[in-house]
Short mmCIF file of C-alpha atoms in Angstrom, two decimals:
data_model
loop_
_atom_site.label_atom_id
_atom_site.label_comp_id
_atom_site.label_asym_id
_atom_site.label_seq_id
_atom_site.Cartn_x
_atom_site.Cartn_y
_atom_site.Cartn_z
CA MET T 75 -167.32 -31.32 10.10
CA LYS T 76 -169.15 -28.89 7.15
CA ILE T 77 -169.23 -25.24 8.26
CA ILE T 78 -170.95 -22.62 5.90
CA ILE T 79 -171.01 -18.92 7.24
CA ALA T 80 -173.03 -16.96 5.67
CA GLY T 81 -172.03 -13.02 5.83
CA ALA T 82 -168.32 -12.16 5.82
CA GLY T 83 -168.16 -8.91 8.46
CA GLU T 84 -167.01 -9.42 11.70
CA VAL T 85 -168.61 -11.30 12.92
CA GLY T 86 -168.03 -14.15 9.92
CA VAL T 87 -164.71 -13.33 9.39
CA HIS T 88 -163.37 -14.01 13.22
CA LEU T 89 -165.75 -17.27 13.04
CA ALA T 90 -164.45 -18.16 10.14
CA GLN T 91 -160.91 -17.60 12.59
CA MET T 92 -161.33 -18.91 14.95
CA LEU T 93 -162.76 -22.28 13.33
CA THR T 94 -160.08 -23.10 11.44
CA HIS T 95 -158.04 -23.54 14.25
CA GLU T 96 -160.02 -26.30 14.58
CA GLU T 97 -159.02 -27.83 11.30
CA GLN T 98 -162.81 -27.58 10.84
CA ASN T 99 -164.51 -27.41 6.41
CA ILE T 100 -165.49 -23.49 6.34
CA VAL T 101 -167.01 -22.08 3.22
CA LEU T 102 -168.18 -17.81 3.99
CA MET T 103 -170.61 -16.53 1.59
CA ASP T 104 -171.55 -13.23 0.67
CA THR T 105 -173.47 -11.17 -1.50
CA ASP T 106 -169.79 -8.91 -2.03
CA ALA T 107 -167.39 -10.77 -4.06
CA LYS T 108 -164.87 -7.41 -3.13
CA ARG T 109 -165.62 -8.05 0.69
CA LEU T 110 -164.27 -12.25 -0.29
CA ASP T 111 -161.77 -11.06 -2.01
CA GLU T 112 -160.05 -9.43 1.29
CA VAL T 113 -160.51 -11.43 3.45
CA LYS T 114 -159.75 -14.46 1.64
CA GLY T 115 -155.97 -13.78 2.44
CA SER T 116 -156.74 -14.34 6.42
CA ILE T 117 -158.69 -17.04 6.46
CA GLU T 118 -157.96 -20.67 5.52
CA ALA T 119 -161.43 -20.87 3.99
CA LEU T 120 -163.12 -21.44 0.61
CA VAL T 121 -165.50 -18.41 -0.36
CA VAL T 122 -168.67 -17.97 -2.55
CA ALA T 123 -169.92 -14.97 -3.74
CA GLY T 124 -173.92 -15.41 -3.72
CA ASN T 125 -176.52 -14.24 -2.21
CA PRO T 126 -177.97 -16.62 0.63
CA LEU T 127 -181.71 -16.15 0.04
CA LEU T 128 -181.33 -18.02 -3.81
CA ILE T 129 -181.87 -21.99 -2.96
CA GLU T 130 -179.05 -22.37 -6.52
CA ASP T 131 -176.79 -19.48 -4.47
CA GLN T 132 -176.69 -21.93 -1.60
CA GLU T 133 -176.72 -25.03 -3.55
CA ALA T 134 -173.50 -23.76 -5.23
CA ALA T 135 -171.78 -22.86 -1.79
CA TYR T 136 -171.64 -25.74 -1.00
CA VAL T 137 -175.00 -25.74 1.59
CA PRO T 138 -176.93 -29.39 0.90
CA GLY T 139 -175.97 -31.45 3.54
CA ALA T 140 -173.41 -29.08 5.74
CA ASP T 141 -173.53 -29.79 9.79
CA LEU T 142 -174.13 -26.85 10.07
CA PHE T 143 -175.51 -23.27 8.49
CA VAL T 144 -175.01 -19.77 10.22
CA ALA T 145 -176.40 -16.60 9.20
CA VAL T 146 -174.16 -13.48 10.67
CA THR T 147 -174.99 -10.58 7.92
CA PRO T 148 -176.25 -7.55 9.55
CA ASP T 149 -180.09 -7.89 8.78
CA GLN T 150 -182.14 -10.27 11.01
CA SER T 151 -184.79 -10.80 8.04
CA THR T 152 -182.19 -12.14 6.00
CA ASN T 153 -180.43 -14.67 8.22
CA MET T 154 -183.46 -16.11 9.63
CA ILE T 155 -184.23 -16.76 5.89
CA ALA T 156 -181.35 -17.59 4.77
CA CYS T 157 -181.16 -20.02 7.70
CA SER T 158 -185.08 -21.67 6.83
CA ILE T 159 -183.53 -22.24 3.28
CA ALA T 160 -180.22 -24.19 4.20
CA LYS T 161 -182.44 -25.99 6.78
CA LEU T 162 -185.18 -26.81 2.66
CA VAL T 163 -181.79 -27.58 1.65
CA GLY T 164 -180.27 -29.97 3.59
CA ALA T 165 -178.15 -28.33 6.35
CA LYS T 166 -178.46 -30.68 9.51
CA HIS T 167 -178.13 -27.34 11.78
CA THR T 168 -179.04 -23.79 11.36
CA ILE T 169 -177.69 -20.45 13.60
CA ALA T 170 -179.39 -17.08 13.00
CA ARG T 171 -178.08 -13.61 14.52
CA VAL T 172 -181.47 -11.65 15.59
CA ASN T 173 -181.56 -8.57 16.00
CA ASN T 174 -184.66 -8.24 18.04
CA PRO T 175 -184.31 -9.82 22.61
CA GLU T 176 -188.04 -11.66 22.54
CA TYR T 177 -186.27 -13.95 19.26
CA LEU T 178 -184.27 -15.58 22.92
CA GLU T 179 -187.28 -15.90 24.79
CA ALA T 180 -188.71 -20.18 24.97
CA GLU T 181 -191.80 -19.33 22.84
CA TYR T 182 -190.64 -18.12 20.37
CA SER T 183 -188.00 -21.53 20.15
CA GLU T 184 -190.95 -23.57 19.34
CA VAL T 185 -191.68 -20.82 16.16
CA CYS T 186 -188.81 -20.51 14.73
CA ALA T 187 -187.67 -24.50 15.18
CA ARG T 188 -190.90 -24.37 12.31
CA PHE T 189 -189.40 -22.21 10.65
CA GLY T 190 -185.75 -24.24 10.53
CA ILE T 191 -184.12 -21.70 13.02
CA ASP T 192 -182.70 -24.32 15.21
CA GLN T 193 -180.61 -21.40 17.67
CA THR T 194 -181.02 -17.02 17.67
CA ILE T 195 -177.86 -15.55 19.12
CA TYR T 196 -178.12 -11.98 19.70
CA PRO T 197 -174.96 -10.06 20.88
CA GLU T 198 -176.41 -7.19 22.14
CA GLU T 199 -177.72 -9.49 24.88
CA LEU T 200 -174.51 -11.18 25.33
CA ALA T 201 -172.58 -7.49 25.59
CA ALA T 202 -175.12 -7.50 28.39
CA GLN T 203 -175.04 -9.96 30.09
CA GLU T 204 -170.41 -9.04 30.04
CA ILE T 205 -171.09 -5.48 31.11
CA ALA T 206 -173.48 -6.50 34.28
CA SER T 207 -170.96 -9.78 34.97
CA SER T 208 -167.83 -6.63 34.77
CA THR T 209 -170.48 -4.45 37.38
CA LEU T 210 -170.92 -5.97 39.71
CA ASN T 211 -166.72 -7.93 39.97
CA PRO T 212 -165.78 -3.63 38.97
CA TRP T 213 -161.88 -5.86 40.20
CA ALA T 214 -161.75 -7.55 37.48
CA ARG T 215 -161.00 -7.58 33.69
CA GLN T 216 -162.84 -10.66 33.68
CA TYR T 217 -165.15 -12.47 35.94
CA ILE T 218 -166.33 -15.73 34.77
CA GLU T 219 -167.90 -18.70 37.11
CA LEU T 220 -167.48 -22.38 36.43
CA PHE T 221 -168.81 -25.37 37.02
CA ASN T 222 -172.65 -23.79 38.46
CA GLY T 223 -170.11 -21.08 39.69
CA SER T 224 -168.69 -22.92 42.22
CA VAL T 225 -165.42 -23.18 40.18
CA ILE T 226 -164.49 -19.10 38.85
CA LEU T 227 -162.39 -17.94 36.56
CA VAL T 228 -161.10 -14.25 36.61
CA GLY T 229 -159.00 -12.17 35.14
CA VAL T 230 -156.90 -8.73 37.26
CA LYS T 231 -154.43 -6.01 35.43
CA VAL T 232 -152.21 -6.90 38.72
CA ARG T 233 -149.64 -2.80 39.85
CA ASP T 234 -146.36 -3.09 41.47
CA GLY T 235 -147.82 -3.02 44.48
CA ALA T 236 -149.32 -5.68 45.05
CA PRO T 237 -148.87 -8.63 46.70
CA ILE T 238 -148.17 -11.03 43.87
CA VAL T 239 -146.22 -8.80 41.64
CA GLY T 240 -142.23 -9.64 41.03
CA LYS T 241 -143.02 -13.19 42.81
CA TYR T 242 -141.84 -16.80 40.91
CA LEU T 243 -145.04 -19.25 40.88
CA HIS T 244 -142.50 -21.60 42.25
CA GLU T 245 -142.30 -18.58 45.65
CA LEU T 246 -145.67 -18.94 45.37
CA LYS T 247 -146.63 -22.25 46.10
CA GLY T 248 -144.05 -22.21 48.78
CA SER T 249 -145.30 -19.08 50.79
CA ASN T 250 -148.18 -19.50 53.23
CA GLU T 251 -150.06 -16.04 52.79
CA LEU T 252 -149.54 -16.74 48.83
CA ASP T 253 -149.58 -20.34 48.05
CA GLY T 254 -151.57 -21.15 44.79
CA GLY T 255 -151.34 -24.97 45.58
CA LYS T 256 -154.55 -24.86 47.84
CA PHE T 257 -156.81 -22.45 46.76
CA TYR T 258 -156.63 -20.78 43.35
CA HIS T 259 -153.94 -21.76 39.59
CA ILE T 260 -153.05 -18.99 37.40
CA VAL T 261 -153.95 -20.43 34.31
CA ALA T 262 -152.72 -17.66 32.13
CA ILE T 263 -150.98 -14.48 31.93
CA LYS T 264 -151.56 -11.81 28.91
CA ARG T 265 -148.24 -9.77 29.01
CA ASP T 266 -148.76 -6.92 26.55
CA LEU T 267 -149.39 -8.65 22.48
CA GLU T 268 -148.24 -12.18 24.45
CA THR T 269 -150.36 -14.56 25.51
CA ILE T 270 -148.25 -16.73 27.86
CA ILE T 271 -149.88 -19.80 29.57
CA PRO T 272 -147.18 -20.10 33.22
CA ASN T 273 -144.65 -22.53 34.88
CA GLY T 274 -142.48 -22.37 37.66
CA SER T 275 -140.22 -20.02 36.59
CA THR T 276 -143.51 -17.19 35.23
CA GLN T 277 -142.09 -14.69 37.02
CA ILE T 278 -145.03 -11.77 37.83
CA MET T 279 -145.34 -8.43 36.47
CA HIS T 280 -146.14 -4.90 36.59
CA ASN T 281 -149.55 -4.12 34.07
CA ASP T 282 -150.20 -8.76 33.11
CA LEU T 283 -152.58 -9.75 32.99
CA VAL T 284 -153.75 -12.64 35.18
CA TYR T 285 -155.38 -15.10 35.08
CA PHE T 286 -156.11 -17.37 37.98
CA THR T 287 -159.26 -19.95 39.20
CA CYS T 288 -160.27 -20.73 41.90
CA THR T 289 -163.42 -21.71 43.98
CA ALA T 290 -165.68 -20.12 44.90
CA ASP T 291 -165.34 -18.62 48.76
CA GLN T 292 -162.43 -17.59 47.57
CA VAL T 293 -162.09 -15.09 45.57
CA ASP T 294 -162.17 -11.85 48.05
CA LYS T 295 -158.36 -14.33 48.63
CA ILE T 296 -157.72 -13.18 44.60
CA ARG T 297 -158.32 -9.94 44.98
CA GLU T 298 -156.47 -9.27 48.20
CA LEU T 299 -153.26 -11.41 46.68
CA THR T 300 -153.83 -8.56 43.17
CA GLY T 301 -154.05 -5.27 45.59
CA LYS T 302 -157.80 -4.56 44.38
CA ARG T 303 -160.21 -3.06 46.97
CA LEU T 304 -164.26 -4.03 47.30
CA VAL T 305 -165.77 -0.82 46.18
CA PRO T 306 -169.41 -1.18 47.17
CA ILE T 307 -171.38 -0.55 43.36
CA LYS T 308 -174.55 2.59 44.71
CA LYS T 309 -174.18 4.31 40.83
CA MET T 310 -173.56 3.22 37.47
CA VAL T 311 -173.51 6.17 34.93
CA ILE T 312 -173.73 4.76 31.45
CA MET T 313 -173.71 7.17 27.78
CA GLY T 314 -175.46 5.59 25.18
CA GLY T 315 -179.21 4.64 25.51
CA ASN T 316 -179.09 1.91 23.12
CA ARG T 317 -179.91 -2.04 23.16
CA VAL T 318 -177.18 -2.94 24.61
CA ALA T 319 -177.82 -0.55 27.28
CA LYS T 320 -181.06 -1.17 27.67
CA GLN T 321 -180.48 -4.81 27.67
CA THR T 322 -177.64 -4.01 30.61
CA ILE T 323 -179.81 -2.22 33.36
CA LYS T 324 -182.47 -5.14 33.38
CA ARG T 325 -179.27 -6.64 34.78
CA ILE T 326 -178.15 -4.20 36.90
CA PRO T 327 -180.08 -4.68 41.26
CA PRO T 328 -182.45 -1.99 41.91
CA HIS T 329 -180.62 -0.45 44.07
CA ILE T 330 -177.48 0.42 41.90
CA LYS T 331 -178.62 3.77 40.87
CA ILE T 332 -178.44 4.42 36.77
CA CYS T 333 -177.44 7.62 35.27
CA VAL T 334 -177.82 7.09 31.52
CA ILE T 335 -176.98 9.98 28.95
CA ASP T 336 -177.74 10.11 24.94
CA SER T 337 -177.65 13.45 23.15
CA ASP T 338 -181.17 12.15 21.11
CA LYS T 339 -184.17 13.55 22.78
CA GLU T 340 -186.27 11.61 21.05
CA LYS T 341 -184.72 9.10 22.67
CA CYS T 342 -183.96 10.15 26.19
CA ALA T 343 -188.21 11.12 26.37
CA ARG T 344 -189.00 7.93 25.78
CA LEU T 345 -186.35 5.78 28.00
CA SER T 346 -187.76 7.90 30.61
CA GLN T 347 -191.02 6.06 29.87
CA GLU T 348 -189.19 2.56 29.86
CA LEU T 349 -186.77 2.70 31.62
CA PRO T 350 -187.97 1.88 35.96
CA SER T 351 -187.22 4.22 39.03
CA ASN T 352 -183.41 3.47 39.56
CA VAL T 353 -182.55 5.06 36.21
CA SER T 354 -182.90 8.64 35.14
CA VAL T 355 -182.12 9.67 32.04
CA PHE T 356 -180.54 13.13 30.67
CA HIS T 357 -179.96 14.70 27.70
CA GLY T 358 -176.78 16.04 26.07
CA ASP T 359 -173.10 14.70 25.36
CA GLY T 360 -171.69 12.77 27.91
CA ARG T 361 -168.13 14.18 27.15
CA ASP T 362 -170.09 17.76 28.12
CA PRO T 363 -168.26 19.23 31.77
CA GLU T 364 -172.14 20.06 32.81
CA ILE T 365 -173.70 16.85 31.93
CA ILE T 366 -170.81 15.42 33.47
CA GLY T 367 -171.99 17.62 36.70
CA GLU T 368 -175.91 17.43 35.75
CA VAL T 369 -175.30 14.02 37.03
CA GLY T 370 -172.17 12.95 39.20
CA LEU T 371 -169.70 11.46 37.48
CA ASN T 372 -167.17 12.04 40.56
CA ASP T 373 -169.86 10.34 42.70
CA ALA T 374 -170.40 7.32 40.68
CA GLN T 375 -167.74 4.23 40.60
CA VAL T 376 -168.84 2.64 36.71
CA PHE T 377 -168.62 4.63 34.16
CA VAL T 378 -169.86 2.83 30.98
CA ALA T 379 -169.86 4.29 26.66
CA LEU T 380 -172.16 2.14 24.38
CA THR T 381 -171.85 4.78 21.61
CA GLU T 382 -171.71 3.76 17.85
CA HIS T 383 -168.77 5.47 17.56
CA SER T 384 -165.51 3.99 18.66
CA GLU T 385 -163.30 6.97 19.31
CA ALA T 386 -165.86 8.44 21.51
CA ASN T 387 -165.73 5.88 24.24
CA ILE T 388 -162.64 5.64 24.41
CA LEU T 389 -162.32 9.54 25.15
CA ALA T 390 -165.38 9.17 27.40
CA CYS T 391 -163.77 6.43 29.81
CA LEU T 392 -160.68 8.08 30.04
CA ALA T 393 -162.63 11.15 30.79
CA ALA T 394 -164.43 9.28 33.55
CA LYS T 395 -161.03 8.26 35.34
CA ARG T 396 -160.24 11.63 36.64
CA PHE T 397 -163.21 11.83 37.81
CA ASN T 398 -161.83 9.04 39.95
CA VAL T 399 -164.99 6.65 38.89
CA PHE T 400 -163.85 2.89 39.73
CA LYS T 401 -164.52 1.19 36.95
CA THR T 402 -164.82 2.38 32.97
CA ILE T 403 -166.00 -0.09 30.67
CA ALA T 404 -166.72 1.28 26.43
CA LYS T 405 -167.97 -0.38 23.60
CA GLU T 406 -165.44 -1.25 20.76
CA GLU T 407 -166.31 -2.01 18.10
CA ASN T 408 -162.99 -2.49 15.78
CA ILE T 409 -161.32 -5.88 16.76
CA ASP T 410 -157.96 -4.44 15.33
CA TYR T 411 -158.21 -1.03 17.78
CA ILE T 412 -158.86 -3.46 20.93
CA PRO T 413 -155.07 -4.62 21.93
CA LEU T 414 -154.07 -0.79 21.10
CA ALA T 415 -157.78 -0.08 24.14
CA TYR T 416 -156.38 -1.96 26.17
CA ARG T 417 -152.79 -0.03 26.75
CA LEU T 418 -154.35 2.92 27.40
CA ASP T 419 -155.94 1.39 30.13
CA ILE T 420 -159.47 0.88 29.90
CA GLY T 421 -161.30 -1.15 32.71
CA THR T 422 -163.39 -3.54 30.14
CA LEU T 423 -163.28 -3.74 26.63
CA ILE T 424 -167.00 -4.74 25.09
CA ASN T 425 -166.34 -6.51 21.05
CA LYS T 426 -170.27 -7.09 20.36
CA LYS T 427 -168.55 -9.53 17.02
CA GLN T 428 -166.42 -10.41 18.99
CA LEU T 429 -168.28 -12.10 21.32
CA ALA T 430 -170.72 -13.19 18.63
CA ALA T 431 -168.01 -15.69 17.25
CA GLY T 432 -167.08 -16.63 20.71
CA HIS T 433 -170.54 -17.53 20.88
CA ILE T 434 -170.83 -19.35 18.81
CA TYR T 435 -167.68 -21.56 18.78
CA ARG T 436 -169.22 -22.18 22.01
CA MET T 437 -172.49 -23.32 20.95
CA LEU T 438 -170.56 -24.98 18.01
CA LEU T 439 -167.45 -26.36 19.64
CA GLY T 440 -169.48 -26.72 23.34
CA GLN T 441 -171.22 -30.95 21.60
CA ALA T 442 -167.76 -31.84 22.33
CA MET T 443 -167.88 -31.24 25.64
CA GLY T 444 -168.93 -29.35 28.76
CA TYR T 445 -169.06 -26.04 29.09
CA LEU T 446 -166.36 -23.56 26.66
CA VAL T 447 -166.01 -19.92 26.61
CA PHE T 448 -163.69 -17.98 24.49
CA LEU T 449 -161.40 -15.28 25.89
CA PRO T 450 -160.63 -12.67 22.75
CA MET T 451 -158.32 -10.63 25.23
CA VAL T 452 -155.87 -14.08 25.89
CA ASN T 453 -156.65 -15.51 22.31
CA ALA T 454 -157.86 -18.57 24.61
CA GLU T 455 -160.13 -20.78 25.42
CA VAL T 456 -162.05 -22.51 28.25
CA ALA T 457 -163.01 -26.26 28.44
CA GLU T 458 -164.40 -28.17 30.30
CA PHE T 459 -163.21 -32.12 30.00
CA VAL T 460 -165.76 -35.53 31.60
CA VAL T 461 -162.39 -38.39 31.51
CA GLU T 462 -163.63 -41.26 30.58
CA ARG T 463 -163.09 -44.51 31.04
CA GLN T 464 -159.79 -45.25 28.20
CA SER T 465 -158.34 -41.67 28.76
CA PRO T 466 -153.97 -42.20 29.28
CA LEU T 467 -155.44 -39.26 32.06
CA ILE T 468 -156.55 -42.17 34.75
CA GLY T 469 -154.11 -43.29 37.76
CA LYS T 470 -151.10 -40.23 36.54
CA ARG T 471 -150.16 -37.49 38.50
CA VAL T 472 -150.79 -34.54 36.99
CA LYS T 473 -146.10 -33.89 36.93
CA ASP T 474 -145.63 -37.24 35.23
CA LEU T 475 -148.70 -36.07 32.33
CA ASP T 476 -146.54 -35.22 28.88
CA LEU T 477 -149.15 -32.54 27.81
CA PRO T 478 -148.94 -29.34 24.76
CA ARG T 479 -146.77 -26.88 25.96
CA ASN T 480 -149.82 -24.11 25.99
CA LEU T 481 -152.22 -26.10 28.16
CA THR T 482 -152.51 -26.91 31.60
CA PHE T 483 -156.08 -27.68 33.84
CA GLY T 484 -157.39 -25.59 35.86
CA GLY T 485 -159.36 -27.21 38.12
CA MET T 486 -161.29 -29.65 38.62
CA LEU T 487 -165.01 -31.34 40.17
CA HIS T 488 -164.86 -35.44 41.20
CA ASN T 489 -167.84 -36.68 42.86
CA GLY T 490 -169.54 -33.21 43.39
CA VAL T 491 -166.52 -31.28 44.98
CA PRO T 492 -164.38 -28.27 43.60
CA GLN T 493 -161.04 -28.30 44.02
CA MET T 494 -158.13 -26.32 42.50
CA ILE T 495 -155.03 -28.83 40.91
CA ASN T 496 -151.50 -29.00 41.25
CA GLY T 497 -148.23 -31.34 40.52
CA GLU T 498 -149.64 -34.26 42.34
CA THR T 499 -152.95 -34.25 42.00
CA VAL T 500 -154.43 -37.79 40.13
CA ILE T 501 -156.68 -37.76 37.88
CA GLU T 502 -159.48 -40.33 38.42
CA GLU T 503 -162.03 -41.50 35.63
CA PHE T 504 -164.95 -39.07 35.84
CA ALA T 505 -163.82 -36.42 37.11
CA ARG T 506 -164.99 -32.85 34.97
CA ILE T 507 -161.53 -31.15 34.49
CA ILE T 508 -161.02 -27.52 33.64
CA VAL T 509 -158.85 -27.06 30.63
CA PHE T 510 -156.71 -23.44 29.78
CA TYR T 511 -155.28 -23.90 25.79
CA HIS T 512 -153.82 -21.77 23.37
CA ASP T 513 -153.16 -22.67 20.25
CA VAL T 514 -154.33 -26.45 20.58
CA SER T 515 -156.55 -28.15 18.76
CA LEU T 516 -158.99 -29.60 19.85
CA GLU T 517 -158.13 -33.25 18.36
CA ARG T 518 -155.75 -33.33 20.43
CA LEU T 519 -157.28 -32.13 23.48
CA LYS T 520 -159.96 -35.46 22.52
CA LYS T 521 -157.31 -37.58 22.62
CA LEU T 522 -156.36 -36.94 26.06
CA PHE T 523 -159.51 -37.52 27.67
CA HIS T 524 -162.05 -40.07 25.31
#
């Protein structure tokens, strides 16, 4: 598949790196030749200096006949016009990054299609979805619904004292209280900078970020296993009244009190008029003790730092933890700093560029499967595959399969019934299986299921 990416910013480069693992033919174009020289050593892609708004430059970048043209420059107008031109010169499918949430609404999709824009992506909305999910499930680092919510993927940081810490996976399967074969499956562990696809000899250790799959009715058992408290969310504080904050507030239930802090006095006045009645707006610096006292941070269960300064967001979250805030969420715009920031024990980190690249990756590769989620913290994917008639998996027990080392099955939907998978599970035709994999090519997965 030939894919052209217009825009060599962090979104474009990260997307190119992700697609390189799938052995796609990637062309990365940008008007800044110096920027292309800087990044070409980190990606396996052809780099082309050119303006995506010029037909001749698109032709030089091999856009005619391309399977996909993705425009992810910082400028919305450039992206939309570039997609129109790409469609005109023969690109089969186009995706434009936009900065206006209205372009996601149904009435605009037909208009965009007429101009050659097949899909739009709004990174602020993706960030808001992630923040809302983290707020409503504050004990988890990540919470994702699969199979329309019947199976849950949840990432949890475990610490000494939790029932599961110190246990080997083979011990868990032999315990009446901790039996993973019945209601959950551990699909991955992030230990410092290492991603582990575990087996029976893997031990759960203090400070591991452990990813579980379970049926929706068993989520509370996961919370108990990992030693997490159930904390009702009554109040959240958001530092930074930007577009991400406004999109997030739309997704938060109205019974939760929200305090927004922003240093721009005029913006505060506008927000006071625009936001719903459960939101109070405060003018000032969210790190200022006087403002912290005014908003009552000590009464809040969730603190979200969304300013444009990543360092300020991290420091503000660390300060919020001193007020015993249960959940902290920080926007971190520098992808390279994310592993370091997680070591500081910030609850959840939000990176719009990483989310945007992952979403486009899902939109593209999801055409070859039922569903796909990229998990940036563990550099892994969760995908849904249907076991087709000719699959070599049919009729075999999972423990007898010759599966790649960095792959595990997280759950299954068969005849509409969700269930966990263990070594004795027999794979049946047309079952829908959740696959968790790390450094395994999509082509190899297709051979297993198709």
